[in-house]
Amino acid sequence: MKPTDLSPAARAAADRQAIRGSWDGPALERLLQELLAYDVVLDARVAFRLKVMIGTIVAAVVGFIAAVVMIAEEDGLLLLAVAALEALLVGATVWRWLQASKMALPERALLMLQQMFLQIRQDLDPAEQIRVNVDLTGPTKAKRGQKQKLPAGAFLAREQYVFTDPWCSVRFQLRDGCRLTLRQVDQVMEVRRTKRSLRGKTKVKVRYKKLCRLTATLLPPAPVRWKARPQVDAEWERLRVANKKGQEVAVLERWFLYKPHEGRPKENPTGADAVGLMYRLCAMREVAAR
Amino acid sequence: MRCSWQTGLLAPQPCEMPAAGACGMCGRAVCMAHSVAGPNGTACPRCASANPGYEQNEETELESARSKYYTQYGGERYFTDRDRESVERERWEPYDEFET
Ligand SMILES: [Zn+2]
Ligand SMILES: [Zn+2]
């Protein structure tokens, strides 16, 4: 698959790193499928450019040493020119790699939406469009909060940044007239721990934690009598019936916590996690026995 | 006879297409689209998902997901108490629940 194989809609979503507006079910399914395929292409491009960058850096170092050996005493200016050219080349490969990394799409997030819509496609009202507001840029600097000082403990210092990313909001109507909203807000905690090594140097180690809050809201077309509570995990889930403009809605939320051993967290709730919340909400209505 | 299979997951509705036969195990009337062939003869998606030797399709997979969804987290502990402390739920910034 090449970037040029993308449909105009997928192209626009990939460039903007966002999915917005109103969509038909099948069109949204196709879009998510395309973006997932395109993400594989993007990942391969980042990996390739990283290799090129490392190769160029190695070649530059070797080339510079060779230049020193060959031309050092005769022409200092030529040596400077060689060094400048190499620095330019290395800079260009670094820049290209950074550009590619910035375009990456959050695979697990897209996968959640894709699997979810696949499983509920029969339930959607075909006459109604799905309203989508999905931000795929991830926890960028703009979403970063104030620096917080944490108790240092055994370290020289411990600081934390919290990124708040309310990236997902989708709303759709079911074929029985109920409206469902699914929202996800991520909090990424970046903890920087400063340590003194045995040689007396200070070292900063960065750890990440990701806390996702997935919220499903059910708005029935007419007032309903809620049936028995579905099974809810008391620790990690919260179920409430709220009032919106005189009408009762049911809201089920679940928190998910991910702690990768290293690097930025890539995990996300799955499509089954999202459908699971909505399924239990819908089971609260009084419906015909199956 | 009409197919009595419930389609969908969140808003279940009977299929109601003309029945092509009955499930060999539970007797439910099923249409062509909702019958699955296997070792015990024709089966509905529910019986096909519960019995080995039946081909799995979108309907049987939805069926086997149903009970799992309902009791998804029942009794399971995904996190430790220490994780819970780090959640700090109060820190959440308020946001409008119903704004899209
Ligand atoms: Zn059966
Ligand atoms: Zn049928």
Coordinates of C-alpha atoms and ligand atoms in Angstrom, one line a residue:
Chain A
M1 CA 0.0 0.0 0.0
K2 CA 1.3 3.4 -0.9
P3 CA 0.2 6.8 0.6
T4 CA -1.3 7.5 -2.8
D5 CA -3.7 4.5 -2.5
L6 CA -5.6 6.3 0.2
S7 CA -9.1 7.5 -0.5
P8 CA -9.5 11.3 -0.3
A9 CA -11.4 11.0 3.0
A10 CA -8.6 8.8 4.5
R11 CA -6.0 11.1 3.1
A12 CA -7.6 14.1 4.8
A13 CA -7.9 12.2 8.1
A14 CA -4.3 11.0 8.0
D15 CA -3.0 14.4 7.2
R16 CA -5.0 16.1 9.9
Q17 CA -4.6 13.2 12.3
A18 CA -8.3 13.6 13.2
I19 CA -11.6 12.1 12.2
R20 CA -14.4 14.6 12.4
G21 CA -18.0 15.2 11.1
S22 CA -20.9 12.9 10.3
W23 CA -20.4 9.5 8.8
D24 CA -22.4 6.6 7.4
G25 CA -21.6 3.3 9.2
P26 CA -20.1 1.6 6.1
A27 CA -18.1 4.7 5.2
L28 CA -16.6 5.0 8.7
E29 CA -15.8 1.2 8.7
R30 CA -13.9 1.7 5.5
L31 CA -12.1 4.8 6.7
L32 CA -10.9 3.0 9.9
Q33 CA -9.8 0.0 7.9
E34 CA -7.8 2.3 5.5
L35 CA -6.2 4.2 8.4
L36 CA -5.1 1.0 10.1
A37 CA -3.5 -0.2 6.8
Y38 CA -1.9 3.2 6.3
D39 CA -0.5 3.1 9.9
V40 CA 1.5 0.0 8.9
V41 CA 3.0 2.0 6.0
L42 CA 3.8 4.9 8.3
D43 CA 5.5 2.6 10.9
A44 CA 7.6 1.1 8.2
R45 CA 8.6 4.5 7.0
V46 CA 9.6 5.6 10.5
A47 CA 11.7 2.4 11.0
F48 CA 13.4 2.9 7.6
R49 CA 14.2 6.6 8.2
L50 CA 15.6 5.7 11.6
K51 CA 17.9 3.1 9.9
V52 CA 19.0 5.8 7.3
M53 CA 19.7 8.2 10.1
I54 CA 21.8 5.8 12.1
G55 CA 23.6 4.7 8.9
T56 CA 24.3 8.4 8.0
I57 CA 25.7 9.2 11.4
V58 CA 28.0 6.2 11.4
A59 CA 29.1 7.1 7.8
A60 CA 29.7 10.7 8.9
V61 CA 31.9 9.7 11.8
V62 CA 33.9 7.3 9.7
G63 CA 34.1 9.8 6.9
F64 CA 35.3 12.5 9.2
I65 CA 38.1 10.4 10.7
A66 CA 39.2 9.4 7.2
A67 CA 39.2 13.1 6.1
V68 CA 41.3 14.0 9.2
V69 CA 43.8 11.3 8.3
M70 CA 44.0 12.2 4.6
I71 CA 43.8 16.0 4.5
A72 CA 44.3 17.3 8.0
E73 CA 47.7 19.1 7.7
E74 CA 47.3 20.4 4.2
D75 CA 44.0 22.1 4.3
G76 CA 42.0 23.1 7.4
L77 CA 39.4 24.8 5.4
L78 CA 38.6 21.7 3.3
L79 CA 38.3 19.7 6.5
L80 CA 35.8 22.3 7.8
A81 CA 33.8 22.0 4.6
V82 CA 33.7 18.2 4.9
A83 CA 32.5 18.5 8.5
A84 CA 29.8 21.0 7.6
L85 CA 28.6 18.9 4.7
E86 CA 28.3 15.9 6.9
A87 CA 26.5 17.8 9.6
L88 CA 24.0 19.0 7.0
L89 CA 23.5 15.4 5.8
V90 CA 23.0 14.1 9.4
G91 CA 20.7 17.0 10.2
A92 CA 18.5 16.2 7.1
T93 CA 18.1 12.5 8.0
V94 CA 17.2 13.4 11.6
W95 CA 14.7 15.9 10.4
R96 CA 13.1 13.4 8.0
W97 CA 12.9 10.8 10.8
L98 CA 11.2 13.3 13.2
Q99 CA 8.8 14.3 10.4
A100 CA 7.8 10.7 9.9
S101 CA 7.4 10.0 13.6
K102 CA 5.1 13.0 13.9
M103 CA 2.7 11.6 11.3
A104 CA 2.3 8.3 13.1
L105 CA -1.3 7.2 14.0
P106 CA -2.3 5.6 17.3
E107 CA -2.8 2.0 16.2
R108 CA -4.5 0.7 19.3
A109 CA -7.0 3.6 19.4
L110 CA -8.0 3.1 15.8
L111 CA -8.3 -0.7 16.4
M112 CA -10.7 -0.1 19.3
L113 CA -13.0 2.0 17.1
Q114 CA -12.7 -0.3 14.1
Q115 CA -13.5 -3.5 16.1
M116 CA -16.3 -1.7 17.9
F117 CA -18.1 -0.6 14.8
L118 CA -17.7 -4.0 13.2
Q119 CA -19.5 -5.6 16.2
I120 CA -22.3 -3.2 16.4
R121 CA -22.9 -2.6 12.7
Q122 CA -26.3 -4.5 12.8
D123 CA -27.5 -2.3 15.7
L124 CA -27.0 1.1 14.0
D125 CA -29.9 2.9 12.6
P126 CA -28.9 3.0 8.9
A127 CA -30.8 6.3 8.4
E128 CA -28.8 8.2 11.0
Q129 CA -25.2 9.3 10.7
I130 CA -22.5 8.7 13.2
R131 CA -21.1 11.9 14.7
V132 CA -17.4 11.6 15.2
N133 CA -14.9 13.8 16.9
V134 CA -11.6 11.9 17.2
D135 CA -8.2 13.5 17.7
L136 CA -5.3 11.2 16.7
T137 CA -2.4 13.4 17.6
G138 CA -1.8 11.8 21.0
P139 CA -0.4 13.4 24.1
T140 CA 1.3 16.4 22.5
K141 CA 3.0 19.3 24.3
A142 CA -0.1 21.4 24.0
K143 CA -2.0 18.9 26.2
R144 CA 0.7 18.9 28.9
G145 CA -0.1 20.4 32.3
Q146 CA 2.1 22.2 34.8
K147 CA 5.1 20.5 36.2
Q148 CA 4.4 18.9 39.6
K149 CA 7.1 18.2 42.2
L150 CA 6.6 14.8 43.8
P151 CA 8.3 13.6 47.0
A152 CA 11.9 12.8 46.0
G153 CA 12.1 9.6 48.1
A154 CA 15.4 7.9 47.3
F155 CA 16.0 10.1 44.3
L156 CA 17.6 13.5 43.9
A157 CA 14.3 14.8 42.5
R158 CA 11.0 13.5 41.1
E159 CA 8.8 15.5 38.8
Q160 CA 5.6 14.8 37.0
Y161 CA 3.8 16.1 34.0
V162 CA 0.3 15.1 33.3
F163 CA -1.0 15.1 29.7
T164 CA -4.8 15.3 29.4
D165 CA -6.1 14.0 26.1
P166 CA -9.9 13.9 25.6
W167 CA -9.3 12.4 22.1
C168 CA -12.5 10.4 21.4
S169 CA -16.1 11.3 21.2
V170 CA -18.5 9.3 19.0
R171 CA -22.3 9.4 19.0
F172 CA -24.7 7.3 17.1
Q173 CA -28.3 6.1 17.0
L174 CA -29.4 2.5 17.4
R175 CA -32.2 1.1 15.3
D176 CA -34.5 1.1 18.3
G177 CA -34.1 4.9 18.6
C178 CA -31.7 4.9 21.5
R179 CA -28.7 7.2 21.3
L180 CA -25.3 6.1 22.5
T181 CA -22.2 8.2 23.1
L182 CA -18.8 6.8 23.7
R183 CA -16.1 9.0 25.0
Q184 CA -12.5 8.4 26.0
V185 CA -10.2 10.7 28.0
D186 CA -6.5 9.7 28.5
Q187 CA -4.3 10.9 31.2
V188 CA -0.6 10.2 30.5
M189 CA 1.7 10.6 33.5
E190 CA 5.3 11.3 32.7
V191 CA 7.5 10.9 35.8
R192 CA 11.1 12.1 35.6
R193 CA 13.3 10.7 38.3
T194 CA 16.8 12.2 38.8
K195 CA 19.4 9.9 40.2
R196 CA 23.1 10.3 40.9
S197 CA 25.1 7.5 39.4
L198 CA 28.1 5.8 41.1
R199 CA 30.5 8.0 39.1
G200 CA 28.7 11.1 40.4
K201 CA 26.9 12.1 37.2
T202 CA 23.2 12.9 37.4
K203 CA 20.9 10.8 35.3
V204 CA 17.2 11.3 34.5
K205 CA 15.0 8.3 34.0
V206 CA 11.5 8.8 32.5
R207 CA 8.6 6.5 33.2
Y208 CA 5.1 6.7 31.8
K209 CA 1.7 5.6 33.0
K210 CA -1.5 5.9 31.1
L211 CA -4.9 6.1 32.6
C212 CA -7.9 5.9 30.2
R213 CA -11.4 6.7 31.1
L214 CA -14.0 5.2 28.8
T215 CA -17.5 6.6 29.2
A216 CA -20.6 5.2 27.5
T217 CA -23.9 7.1 27.8
L218 CA -27.3 5.8 26.8
L219 CA -30.1 8.2 26.0
P220 CA -33.4 6.4 25.4
P221 CA -35.9 7.9 22.9
A222 CA -38.6 8.1 25.6
P223 CA -38.6 7.8 29.4
V224 CA -37.9 4.2 30.4
R225 CA -38.1 2.2 33.6
W226 CA -34.6 0.9 34.1
K227 CA -34.3 -2.8 34.7
A228 CA -31.9 -4.3 37.3
R229 CA -28.3 -3.0 37.5
P230 CA -25.9 -4.8 35.2
Q231 CA -22.8 -6.3 36.8
V232 CA -20.4 -3.5 37.6
D233 CA -16.9 -3.8 38.9
A234 CA -17.1 -1.6 42.1
E235 CA -13.4 -0.7 42.0
W236 CA -13.0 0.3 38.4
E237 CA -16.4 1.1 37.1
R238 CA -19.1 3.6 38.0
L239 CA -22.7 3.4 36.9
R240 CA -25.1 6.3 37.3
V241 CA -28.4 7.4 36.1
A242 CA -28.3 11.2 35.4
N243 CA -30.8 13.7 34.2
K244 CA -30.4 15.5 31.0
K245 CA -32.9 18.1 30.1
G246 CA -35.6 16.3 32.0
Q247 CA -34.8 12.9 30.5
E248 CA -32.9 10.1 32.3
V249 CA -29.7 8.8 30.8
A250 CA -27.6 6.0 32.0
V251 CA -23.8 6.4 32.2
L252 CA -21.3 3.6 32.6
E253 CA -17.6 4.5 33.0
R254 CA -14.5 2.3 33.3
W255 CA -10.9 3.2 34.1
F256 CA -8.0 1.4 32.5
L257 CA -4.4 1.7 33.7
Y258 CA -1.4 0.8 31.6
K259 CA 2.2 0.9 32.9
P260 CA 4.8 0.0 30.2
H261 CA 8.2 -1.1 31.4
E262 CA 9.8 1.4 29.2
G263 CA 8.9 4.1 26.7
R264 CA 5.6 5.7 26.0
P265 CA 2.4 3.7 26.6
K266 CA 0.8 2.4 23.4
E267 CA -2.0 0.3 24.9
N268 CA -5.6 1.3 24.7
P269 CA -8.9 -0.4 25.7
T270 CA -10.1 -2.8 23.0
G271 CA -13.2 -2.9 20.9
A272 CA -14.6 -5.6 23.2
D273 CA -14.0 -3.3 26.2
A274 CA -16.1 -0.5 24.5
V275 CA -18.8 -2.9 23.4
G276 CA -18.9 -4.5 26.8
L277 CA -19.8 -1.2 28.4
M278 CA -22.5 -0.4 25.9
Y279 CA -23.9 -3.9 26.0
R280 CA -24.4 -3.7 29.7
L281 CA -26.0 -0.3 29.5
C282 CA -28.4 -1.5 26.8
A283 CA -29.3 -4.5 29.0
M284 CA -30.7 -2.0 31.6
R285 CA -33.6 -1.1 29.3
E286 CA -36.8 -3.1 29.4
V287 CA -36.7 -4.9 26.1
A288 CA -38.5 -7.9 24.7
A289 CA -37.2 -11.2 26.0
R290 CA -34.7 -12.7 23.6
Chain B
M1 CA -42.5 -19.9 9.5
R2 CA -40.2 -17.0 10.1
C3 CA -36.6 -17.0 11.3
S4 CA -36.6 -16.3 15.0
W5 CA -33.0 -15.5 15.4
Q6 CA -32.3 -12.2 17.2
T7 CA -29.9 -10.1 15.1
G8 CA -27.7 -7.4 16.6
L9 CA -26.1 -6.9 20.0
L10 CA -27.2 -3.6 21.5
A11 CA -30.6 -3.4 19.9
P12 CA -31.6 -7.0 19.2
Q13 CA -34.4 -7.6 16.7
P14 CA -35.8 -10.8 15.3
C15 CA -34.6 -11.6 11.8
E16 CA -38.0 -12.6 10.4
M17 CA -36.8 -13.7 7.0
P18 CA -38.7 -16.8 5.7
A19 CA -37.4 -19.8 7.7
A20 CA -35.4 -22.4 5.7
G21 CA -35.4 -25.0 8.4
A22 CA -35.0 -25.6 12.1
C23 CA -32.0 -25.9 14.4
G24 CA -31.3 -29.6 15.0
M25 CA -30.5 -29.0 18.6
C26 CA -32.9 -26.3 20.0
G27 CA -35.6 -26.4 17.3
R28 CA -35.5 -22.7 16.6
A29 CA -36.7 -21.8 13.1
V30 CA -33.8 -20.3 11.1
C31 CA -33.4 -18.7 7.7
M32 CA -30.6 -19.6 5.2
A33 CA -28.4 -16.7 6.5
H34 CA -28.7 -17.9 10.1
S35 CA -28.2 -21.6 9.7
V36 CA -24.8 -23.1 10.1
A37 CA -23.9 -26.6 8.8
G38 CA -22.0 -29.0 11.1
P39 CA -21.8 -32.6 12.5
N40 CA -25.2 -32.5 14.1
G41 CA -26.9 -31.1 11.1
T42 CA -28.2 -27.6 10.7
A43 CA -27.8 -25.4 13.8
C44 CA -28.7 -21.8 14.8
P45 CA -25.8 -19.5 15.5
R46 CA -26.1 -20.0 19.3
C47 CA -25.9 -23.8 19.1
A48 CA -23.2 -23.6 16.5
S49 CA -21.1 -21.4 18.7
A50 CA -21.6 -23.8 21.7
N51 CA -20.8 -27.0 19.8
P52 CA -17.5 -28.0 18.3
G53 CA -17.2 -28.8 14.6
Y54 CA -19.4 -25.9 13.4
E55 CA -18.0 -23.2 11.2
Q56 CA -17.8 -19.9 12.9
N57 CA -19.1 -16.7 11.2
E58 CA -20.0 -13.2 12.2
E59 CA -23.3 -14.3 13.8
T60 CA -21.7 -17.1 15.9
E61 CA -19.0 -14.8 17.0
L62 CA -21.4 -12.2 18.1
E63 CA -23.4 -14.9 20.0
S64 CA -20.3 -16.1 21.9
A65 CA -19.4 -12.5 22.7
R66 CA -22.8 -11.8 24.3
S67 CA -22.5 -13.6 27.6
K68 CA -18.9 -12.5 27.8
Y69 CA -19.8 -8.9 27.5
Y70 CA -22.4 -9.1 30.2
T71 CA -20.1 -10.6 32.8
Q72 CA -17.0 -9.1 31.3
Y73 CA -15.4 -8.0 34.6
G74 CA -17.3 -10.1 37.1
G75 CA -15.0 -11.2 39.8
E76 CA -11.9 -10.4 37.8
R77 CA -9.3 -8.1 39.3
Y78 CA -7.3 -6.3 36.7
F79 CA -5.4 -4.0 39.1
T80 CA -3.7 -4.1 42.5
D81 CA -4.5 -1.8 45.4
R82 CA -1.4 0.2 44.7
D83 CA -2.6 0.9 41.2
R84 CA -5.8 2.2 42.7
E85 CA -3.9 4.7 44.8
S86 CA -2.2 6.0 41.7
V87 CA -5.4 6.6 39.9
E88 CA -6.2 9.8 41.8
R89 CA -9.7 10.1 40.4
E90 CA -10.3 13.5 42.0
R91 CA -7.7 15.0 39.7
W92 CA -9.9 14.6 36.7
E93 CA -10.8 17.9 35.2
P94 CA -14.6 18.3 34.9
Y95 CA -15.9 18.2 31.4
D96 CA -19.3 18.4 29.9
E97 CA -20.7 14.9 29.8
F98 CA -23.1 15.5 26.9
E99 CA -21.3 17.8 24.7
T100 CA -20.3 16.4 21.3
Ligands
ZN1 ZN -30.1 -23.8 18.2
ZN2 ZN -32.5 -15.2 9.9

